[in-house]
């Protein structure tokens, strides 16, 4: 069949292909939970925390109900609240700043680097100054490892150290990626991730985890996870939440983690093929030296003057889905536009919001299908 004429739909993320590869292993893991009936805090939860610790290199892993809860639990455990400022990139998924606002603290939005999509340290310094000028107490920085690529943690850590702030890495899109040879979560920075199904390591529902090397802090997180419970179950010693990961999701994740390394390799092959096929017609993602990516998204920038909607429609007509992450940066959204931003504004975030578009990306994207996508992108741009 002539590939040029194909219009059958290509999946944006092929969870079904992964399901076929996993075969009966996940069904059997879930059946074991259905047989033992410990749906909350069953043995699979502790087992998952141990295998995640081994995978990441973190000393302590505290699983939880979502990536948003992971962020919120850390901020609650650290006592972040009213009068505090937490620095976040504006070009991110809303949960990053939302978790801050939910504590009563003020998210202060800073700009990102256009090449890596991750926090721009110059803007970060300006954001800290802006927070102080407003009478807020800067408490923390939440870098995001956007689209799967690690942020520049040394540069961010240096600023945090100099300013007396703690760092909470939002690795919701990047679990499995590394920074200077070490996996995210494995070098002492408190790290939160999400196991939402579309994430590089996803479960079959909502889930998340927190990684830390501090055993005492992990205990506080475990207390926050269950309503602030103390050693006496009915004497709650702090405010907390219902933040537990279901045992069934833990069982699913244990099976998925077994193929995750291999999937990361496959995702990188897909990214390399895109870079080779598209690098001379669009701006393809740039990997900073020392950072690897798990390619949660493959996000390109269209040449100036390209109509993004028409481009997306041209691909759609050929069965190729695209997505825009994010058409509005956080500081441009209704719920967040009154929060402060770094002096000088956030021009890079705004430019990215107007010209990025993401292409299908997953570990099961086979070469002929990817060739079809590449041809469609090139065709749409030359039309
Ligand atoms: C950067 C970022 N932070 C936080 C989250 C929140 O994760 P969840 O959807 O599991 O609550 C997401 C998920 O989409 C995300 O992409």
Tab-separated table of C-alpha atoms and ligand atoms in Angstrom:
chain	number	residue	atom	x	y	z
A	1	UNK	CA	0.000	0.000	0.000
A	2	UNK	CA	1.241	3.470	-0.828
A	3	UNK	CA	2.269	5.030	2.503
A	4	UNK	CA	1.482	8.518	1.162
A	5	UNK	CA	-2.219	7.737	1.026
A	6	UNK	CA	-2.628	6.327	4.523
A	7	UNK	CA	-4.971	8.191	6.821
A	8	UNK	CA	-5.742	5.488	9.408
A	9	UNK	CA	-5.340	6.942	12.906
A	10	UNK	CA	-1.956	6.823	14.594
A	11	UNK	CA	-2.140	6.743	18.420
A	12	UNK	CA	-0.547	9.691	20.224
A	13	UNK	CA	0.483	7.335	23.046
A	14	UNK	CA	0.017	3.604	22.509
A	15	UNK	CA	-0.962	2.215	25.894
A	16	UNK	CA	-2.639	-0.748	24.162
A	17	UNK	CA	0.663	-1.824	22.549
A	18	UNK	CA	2.329	-1.813	25.936
A	19	UNK	CA	-0.569	-3.794	27.359
A	20	UNK	CA	-0.063	-6.450	24.655
A	21	UNK	CA	3.634	-6.654	25.481
A	22	UNK	CA	2.955	-7.065	29.181
A	23	UNK	CA	0.724	-10.042	28.355
A	24	UNK	CA	-0.810	-11.729	31.368
A	25	UNK	CA	1.711	-10.408	33.882
A	26	UNK	CA	-0.362	-7.380	34.864
A	27	UNK	CA	-3.609	-9.374	34.931
A	28	UNK	CA	-1.990	-11.892	37.256
A	29	UNK	CA	-0.535	-9.162	39.496
A	30	UNK	CA	-3.960	-7.521	39.797
A	31	UNK	CA	-5.578	-10.924	40.438
A	32	UNK	CA	-3.218	-11.504	43.340
A	33	UNK	CA	-4.471	-8.268	44.928
A	34	UNK	CA	-8.076	-9.276	44.254
A	35	UNK	CA	-7.326	-12.556	46.049
A	36	UNK	CA	-5.642	-11.101	49.155
A	37	UNK	CA	-8.059	-8.133	49.382
A	38	UNK	CA	-5.605	-5.702	51.026
A	39	UNK	CA	-6.630	-2.892	48.727
A	40	UNK	CA	-5.059	-0.220	50.939
A	41	UNK	CA	-1.440	-0.620	52.049
A	42	UNK	CA	-1.212	-4.160	50.723
A	43	UNK	CA	2.236	-5.788	50.462
A	44	UNK	CA	2.669	-4.555	46.873
A	45	UNK	CA	2.901	-0.938	48.096
A	46	UNK	CA	6.033	-1.576	50.188
A	47	UNK	CA	7.425	-3.804	47.432
A	48	UNK	CA	6.939	-1.034	44.862
A	49	UNK	CA	8.589	1.531	47.134
A	50	UNK	CA	11.608	-0.787	47.456
A	51	UNK	CA	11.954	-1.373	43.711
A	52	UNK	CA	11.506	2.325	42.945
A	53	UNK	CA	14.254	3.113	45.465
A	54	UNK	CA	16.563	0.592	43.814
A	55	UNK	CA	15.745	1.943	40.343
A	56	UNK	CA	16.217	5.613	41.212
A	57	UNK	CA	18.956	5.404	43.821
A	58	UNK	CA	16.817	7.245	46.406
A	59	UNK	CA	17.073	6.032	49.992
A	60	UNK	CA	13.377	6.546	50.701
A	61	UNK	CA	10.342	6.359	48.454
A	62	UNK	CA	6.862	7.338	49.611
A	63	UNK	CA	4.186	6.434	47.076
A	64	UNK	CA	1.005	8.470	46.927
A	65	UNK	CA	-2.252	8.980	45.056
A	66	UNK	CA	-1.077	11.342	42.277
A	67	UNK	CA	1.700	13.616	41.134
A	68	UNK	CA	-0.260	16.590	42.446
A	69	UNK	CA	-0.529	14.992	45.884
A	70	UNK	CA	3.207	14.265	45.767
A	71	UNK	CA	3.915	18.003	45.352
A	72	UNK	CA	1.323	19.028	47.914
A	73	UNK	CA	2.450	16.493	50.519
A	74	UNK	CA	6.043	17.754	50.337
A	75	UNK	CA	4.956	21.382	50.709
A	76	UNK	CA	2.669	20.458	53.636
A	77	UNK	CA	5.376	18.385	55.317
A	78	UNK	CA	7.748	21.350	54.998
A	79	UNK	CA	5.175	23.686	56.559
A	80	UNK	CA	4.929	25.939	53.496
A	81	UNK	CA	1.969	28.308	53.797
A	82	UNK	CA	0.656	31.852	53.831
A	83	UNK	CA	3.326	34.518	53.417
A	84	UNK	CA	5.740	32.099	51.742
A	85	UNK	CA	6.788	32.291	48.106
A	86	UNK	CA	7.590	29.255	45.985
A	87	UNK	CA	9.354	29.812	42.680
A	88	UNK	CA	7.998	27.807	39.734
A	89	UNK	CA	8.436	27.938	35.976
A	90	UNK	CA	5.359	29.315	34.237
A	91	UNK	CA	5.680	27.024	31.210
A	92	UNK	CA	4.481	23.842	32.899
A	93	UNK	CA	1.388	21.805	33.665
A	94	UNK	CA	-0.854	23.689	36.103
A	95	UNK	CA	-0.348	21.241	38.993
A	96	UNK	CA	3.104	22.693	39.684
A	97	UNK	CA	1.781	26.093	40.737
A	98	UNK	CA	-1.573	24.755	41.897
A	99	UNK	CA	0.018	22.693	44.679
A	100	UNK	CA	1.719	25.848	45.942
A	101	UNK	CA	-1.470	27.913	45.891
A	102	UNK	CA	-3.389	25.136	47.684
A	103	UNK	CA	-1.087	25.520	50.707
A	104	UNK	CA	-1.898	29.238	50.894
A	105	UNK	CA	1.621	30.156	49.753
A	106	UNK	CA	2.213	32.321	46.680
A	107	UNK	CA	3.573	30.792	43.485
A	108	UNK	CA	5.998	33.233	41.865
A	109	UNK	CA	6.362	32.395	38.202
A	110	UNK	CA	9.710	32.543	36.461
A	111	UNK	CA	10.738	32.096	32.847
A	112	UNK	CA	12.217	29.093	31.089
A	113	UNK	CA	15.096	28.549	28.737
A	114	UNK	CA	13.759	28.326	25.186
A	115	UNK	CA	16.166	25.584	24.163
A	116	UNK	CA	15.476	23.123	26.992
A	117	UNK	CA	12.005	24.325	28.115
A	118	UNK	CA	13.333	24.200	31.700
A	119	UNK	CA	13.798	26.889	34.344
A	120	UNK	CA	15.965	29.864	33.367
A	121	UNK	CA	18.258	30.573	36.301
A	122	UNK	CA	18.565	34.280	35.511
A	123	UNK	CA	14.808	34.644	35.704
A	124	UNK	CA	14.808	32.471	38.838
A	125	UNK	CA	17.073	34.982	40.593
A	126	UNK	CA	14.800	37.806	39.464
A	127	UNK	CA	11.785	35.900	40.772
A	128	UNK	CA	13.350	35.522	44.212
A	129	UNK	CA	14.063	39.259	44.280
A	130	UNK	CA	10.497	40.040	43.144
A	131	UNK	CA	9.081	37.840	45.930
A	132	UNK	CA	11.142	39.661	48.560
A	133	UNK	CA	10.094	43.054	47.184
A	134	UNK	CA	6.487	41.993	47.711
A	135	UNK	CA	7.200	41.116	51.344
A	136	UNK	CA	6.965	37.376	50.757
A	137	UNK	CA	9.386	34.880	52.259
A	138	UNK	CA	10.957	32.735	49.525
A	139	UNK	CA	10.866	29.164	50.804
A	140	UNK	CA	11.341	26.784	47.896
A	141	UNK	CA	12.021	26.307	44.213
A	142	UNK	CA	10.059	23.801	42.159
A	143	UNK	CA	12.017	23.110	38.993
A	144	UNK	CA	10.140	21.012	36.443
A	145	UNK	CA	11.901	18.444	34.235
A	146	UNK	CA	9.639	19.342	31.372
A	147	UNK	CA	8.694	16.920	28.608
A	148	UNK	CA	11.006	14.331	30.176
A	149	UNK	CA	14.331	16.188	30.271
A	150	UNK	CA	16.122	16.849	33.536
A	151	UNK	CA	16.461	20.490	34.556
A	152	UNK	CA	19.906	21.917	35.407
A	153	UNK	CA	19.909	20.804	39.027
A	154	UNK	CA	23.428	21.991	39.885
A	155	UNK	CA	22.671	25.561	38.852
A	156	UNK	CA	19.293	25.526	40.610
A	157	UNK	CA	20.764	23.889	43.734
A	158	UNK	CA	23.480	26.553	43.908
A	159	UNK	CA	20.882	29.331	43.933
A	160	UNK	CA	18.733	27.474	46.455
A	161	UNK	CA	21.749	26.974	48.719
A	162	UNK	CA	22.784	30.630	48.510
A	163	UNK	CA	19.228	31.823	49.225
A	164	UNK	CA	18.388	29.277	51.926
A	165	UNK	CA	15.591	27.607	49.939
A	166	UNK	CA	14.742	23.944	49.543
A	167	UNK	CA	14.255	22.355	46.135
A	168	UNK	CA	11.297	20.170	45.225
A	169	UNK	CA	11.898	18.670	41.805
A	170	UNK	CA	8.697	18.185	39.808
A	171	UNK	CA	9.712	15.130	37.814
A	172	UNK	CA	6.120	14.194	36.950
A	173	UNK	CA	7.119	13.950	33.279
A	174	UNK	CA	10.642	12.713	33.746
A	175	UNK	CA	10.910	9.742	36.055
A	176	UNK	CA	13.704	7.585	34.619
A	177	UNK	CA	15.675	10.540	33.209
A	178	UNK	CA	19.080	11.349	34.620
A	179	UNK	CA	21.223	14.330	35.474
A	180	UNK	CA	25.008	14.005	35.275
A	181	UNK	CA	24.796	10.238	35.353
A	182	UNK	CA	22.317	9.882	38.209
A	183	UNK	CA	18.614	9.222	37.948
A	184	UNK	CA	16.176	11.908	39.075
A	185	UNK	CA	15.256	11.262	42.684
A	186	UNK	CA	18.629	9.637	43.293
A	187	UNK	CA	20.861	12.568	44.186
A	188	UNK	CA	19.358	13.933	47.364
A	189	UNK	CA	16.914	16.471	45.937
A	190	UNK	CA	13.324	15.887	47.106
A	191	UNK	CA	11.610	14.687	43.951
A	192	UNK	CA	7.952	14.184	43.087
A	193	UNK	CA	6.619	12.161	40.200
A	194	UNK	CA	3.320	11.112	38.658
A	195	UNK	CA	2.192	7.693	37.450
A	196	UNK	CA	-0.724	9.071	35.421
A	197	UNK	CA	-1.281	6.540	32.589
A	198	UNK	CA	0.207	8.786	29.885
A	199	UNK	CA	3.447	9.365	31.796
A	200	UNK	CA	6.601	7.472	30.776
A	201	UNK	CA	5.990	5.159	33.761
A	202	UNK	CA	2.234	5.150	34.216
A	203	UNK	CA	-0.222	2.983	36.114
A	204	UNK	CA	-3.828	2.146	35.225
A	205	UNK	CA	-5.279	5.089	37.120
A	206	UNK	CA	-3.808	7.859	39.247
A	207	UNK	CA	-0.619	7.485	41.226
A	208	UNK	CA	2.535	9.263	42.305
A	209	UNK	CA	5.653	9.026	44.450
A	210	UNK	CA	8.121	11.118	46.420
A	211	UNK	CA	11.846	10.381	46.563
A	212	UNK	CA	14.150	11.588	49.338
A	213	UNK	CA	17.312	10.589	51.152
A	214	UNK	CA	16.045	11.958	54.466
A	215	UNK	CA	14.472	9.169	56.549
A	216	UNK	CA	12.932	11.564	59.061
A	217	UNK	CA	11.329	13.642	56.317
A	218	UNK	CA	9.999	10.436	54.732
A	219	UNK	CA	8.315	9.615	58.061
A	220	UNK	CA	6.663	13.048	58.065
A	221	UNK	CA	5.459	12.405	54.503
A	222	UNK	CA	4.006	9.049	55.591
A	223	UNK	CA	2.123	10.865	58.344
A	224	UNK	CA	0.822	13.548	55.941
A	225	UNK	CA	-0.252	10.752	53.589
A	226	UNK	CA	-2.703	9.463	56.238
A	227	UNK	CA	-4.336	12.574	57.705
A	228	UNK	CA	-1.292	13.586	59.746
A	229	UNK	CA	-1.459	10.448	61.821
A	230	UNK	CA	1.012	10.004	64.704
A	231	UNK	CA	2.017	6.854	66.536
A	232	UNK	CA	-1.451	6.794	68.086
A	233	UNK	CA	-3.747	6.355	65.088
A	234	UNK	CA	-6.481	8.490	66.671
A	235	UNK	CA	-4.229	11.330	67.767
A	236	UNK	CA	-3.434	13.146	64.536
A	237	UNK	CA	-0.424	15.343	65.038
A	238	UNK	CA	-0.575	17.520	61.907
A	239	UNK	CA	-2.849	18.264	58.979
A	240	UNK	CA	-2.685	15.667	56.252
A	241	UNK	CA	-4.818	14.041	53.572
A	242	UNK	CA	-5.884	10.726	52.066
A	243	UNK	CA	-2.862	10.475	49.832
A	244	UNK	CA	-2.226	6.731	49.530
A	245	UNK	CA	-1.511	4.796	46.341
A	246	UNK	CA	-3.990	1.921	45.828
A	247	UNK	CA	-2.486	-1.560	46.141
A	248	UNK	CA	-3.805	-2.496	42.676
A	249	UNK	CA	-1.893	0.411	41.107
A	250	UNK	CA	1.254	-0.623	42.983
A	251	UNK	CA	0.890	-4.138	41.572
A	252	UNK	CA	0.548	-2.720	38.039
A	253	UNK	CA	3.597	-0.500	38.484
A	254	UNK	CA	5.794	-3.366	39.742
A	255	UNK	CA	5.146	-5.171	36.452
A	256	UNK	CA	5.607	-2.066	34.314
A	257	UNK	CA	8.873	-1.148	36.002
A	258	UNK	CA	10.321	-4.463	34.765
A	259	UNK	CA	10.140	-3.245	31.141
A	260	UNK	CA	10.757	0.444	31.830
A	261	UNK	CA	14.520	0.536	31.114
A	262	UNK	CA	13.902	-1.057	27.771
A	263	UNK	CA	11.098	1.405	27.024
A	264	UNK	CA	13.389	4.337	27.830
A	265	UNK	CA	15.864	3.042	25.237
A	266	UNK	CA	13.039	2.702	22.696
A	267	UNK	CA	11.778	6.238	23.405
A	268	UNK	CA	15.262	7.592	22.810
A	269	UNK	CA	15.481	5.764	19.464
A	270	UNK	CA	12.181	7.370	18.451
A	271	UNK	CA	13.487	10.802	19.513
A	272	UNK	CA	16.687	10.266	17.486
A	273	UNK	CA	14.673	9.338	14.398
A	274	UNK	CA	12.531	12.476	14.759
A	275	UNK	CA	15.631	14.640	15.161
A	276	UNK	CA	17.166	13.161	12.005
A	277	UNK	CA	13.949	13.409	9.999
A	278	UNK	CA	12.819	16.861	11.111
A	279	UNK	CA	15.892	18.710	12.357
A	280	UNK	CA	16.214	20.767	9.187
A	281	UNK	CA	12.576	21.911	8.990
A	282	UNK	CA	11.509	22.613	12.590
A	283	UNK	CA	13.271	23.299	15.891
A	284	UNK	CA	13.660	19.884	17.477
A	285	UNK	CA	14.205	19.531	21.247
A	286	UNK	CA	17.676	20.225	22.547
A	287	UNK	CA	19.224	17.985	25.205
A	288	UNK	CA	21.445	19.968	27.563
A	289	UNK	CA	24.802	18.399	28.301
A	290	UNK	CA	24.523	16.189	31.384
A	291	UNK	CA	20.746	15.781	31.044
A	292	UNK	CA	18.901	12.841	29.545
A	293	UNK	CA	15.232	12.640	28.676
A	294	UNK	CA	12.554	9.974	28.843
A	295	UNK	CA	10.605	11.925	26.205
A	296	UNK	CA	7.257	12.272	27.916
A	297	UNK	CA	6.517	14.500	24.946
A	298	UNK	CA	8.305	15.126	21.680
A	299	UNK	CA	7.762	18.850	21.320
A	300	UNK	CA	8.848	20.790	18.270
A	301	UNK	CA	8.731	24.497	17.491
A	302	UNK	CA	7.290	25.544	14.179
A	303	UNK	CA	9.046	28.026	11.920
A	304	UNK	CA	7.963	31.627	12.410
A	305	UNK	CA	4.835	32.493	10.513
A	306	UNK	CA	3.475	28.910	10.451
A	307	UNK	CA	-0.199	28.724	11.351
A	308	UNK	CA	-0.150	26.127	14.150
A	309	UNK	CA	-3.845	25.285	13.844
A	310	UNK	CA	-3.590	24.697	10.113
A	311	UNK	CA	-0.502	22.590	10.628
A	312	UNK	CA	-2.340	20.455	13.216
A	313	UNK	CA	-5.347	20.121	10.885
A	314	UNK	CA	-3.137	19.038	7.992
A	315	UNK	CA	-1.682	16.266	10.154
A	316	UNK	CA	-5.078	15.314	11.525
A	317	UNK	CA	-6.396	14.876	7.982
A	318	UNK	CA	-3.725	12.180	7.597
A	319	UNK	CA	-4.683	10.450	10.846
A	320	UNK	CA	-1.836	11.966	12.837
A	321	UNK	CA	-2.738	13.479	16.207
A	322	UNK	CA	-0.833	16.353	17.783
A	323	UNK	CA	-1.189	18.130	21.122
A	324	UNK	CA	-0.244	21.542	22.429
A	325	UNK	CA	1.517	21.571	25.770
A	326	UNK	CA	0.875	24.355	26.768
A	327	UNK	CA	-1.164	26.890	24.819
A	328	UNK	CA	-1.103	29.176	27.861
A	329	UNK	CA	1.694	29.408	30.393
A	330	UNK	CA	0.516	29.434	33.995
A	331	UNK	CA	0.769	33.194	34.407
A	332	UNK	CA	-1.564	33.596	31.407
A	333	UNK	CA	-4.323	31.415	32.877
A	334	UNK	CA	-7.408	32.792	34.613
A	335	UNK	CA	-6.771	31.189	38.002
A	336	UNK	CA	-3.112	32.224	38.129
A	337	UNK	CA	-2.812	35.561	36.354
A	338	UNK	CA	-2.860	37.569	39.585
A	339	UNK	CA	0.177	35.821	41.059
A	340	UNK	CA	3.538	37.565	40.754
A	341	UNK	CA	6.069	36.938	38.007
A	342	UNK	CA	9.810	37.597	37.832
A	343	UNK	CA	10.838	41.121	36.858
A	344	UNK	CA	11.285	41.470	33.132
A	345	UNK	CA	8.246	39.279	32.413
A	346	UNK	CA	8.224	35.799	30.971
A	347	UNK	CA	8.761	36.292	27.218
A	348	UNK	CA	10.232	32.844	26.533
A	349	UNK	CA	7.274	31.079	28.161
A	350	UNK	CA	4.889	33.199	26.101
A	351	UNK	CA	6.734	32.515	22.849
A	352	UNK	CA	6.791	28.781	23.534
A	353	UNK	CA	3.090	28.763	24.320
A	354	UNK	CA	2.430	30.248	20.909
A	355	UNK	CA	4.640	28.004	18.761
A	356	UNK	CA	5.158	24.548	20.303
A	357	UNK	CA	3.356	21.417	19.199
A	358	UNK	CA	3.905	17.810	20.288
A	359	UNK	CA	4.019	14.771	18.030
A	360	UNK	CA	3.114	11.163	18.813
A	361	UNK	CA	5.738	9.665	21.151
A	362	UNK	CA	5.873	6.287	22.843
A	363	UNK	CA	8.104	3.255	23.085
A	364	UNK	CA	6.081	1.295	20.518
A	365	UNK	CA	6.204	3.779	17.642
A	366	UNK	CA	7.495	1.679	14.776
A	367	UNK	CA	9.735	3.068	12.087
A	368	UNK	CA	7.249	2.922	9.152
A	369	UNK	CA	4.607	4.777	11.203
A	370	UNK	CA	7.157	7.311	12.321
A	371	UNK	CA	8.296	7.798	8.724
A	372	UNK	CA	4.677	8.537	7.882
A	373	UNK	CA	4.540	11.197	10.624
A	374	UNK	CA	7.813	12.741	9.491
A	375	UNK	CA	6.618	12.879	5.875
A	376	UNK	CA	3.335	14.472	6.967
A	377	UNK	CA	5.129	17.144	9.029
A	378	UNK	CA	7.490	17.969	6.163
A	379	UNK	CA	4.595	18.002	3.703
A	380	UNK	CA	2.472	20.301	5.867
A	381	UNK	CA	5.334	22.765	6.189
A	382	UNK	CA	6.109	22.864	2.489
A	383	UNK	CA	2.443	23.176	1.448
B	1	LIG	C1	4.757	18.823	35.379
B	1	LIG	C2	3.635	18.115	36.080
B	1	LIG	N1	3.477	18.295	37.401
B	1	LIG	C3	2.515	17.664	38.091
B	1	LIG	C4	1.615	16.827	37.462
B	1	LIG	C5	0.505	16.240	38.251
B	1	LIG	O1	0.441	14.848	38.207
B	1	LIG	P1	-0.968	14.100	38.411
B	1	LIG	O2	-1.749	14.271	37.160
B	1	LIG	O3	-0.550	12.680	38.663
B	1	LIG	O4	-1.617	14.715	39.598
B	1	LIG	C6	1.742	16.605	36.092
B	1	LIG	C7	0.808	15.689	35.418
B	1	LIG	O5	0.241	15.825	34.436
B	1	LIG	C8	2.768	17.273	35.370
B	1	LIG	O6	2.909	17.107	34.063
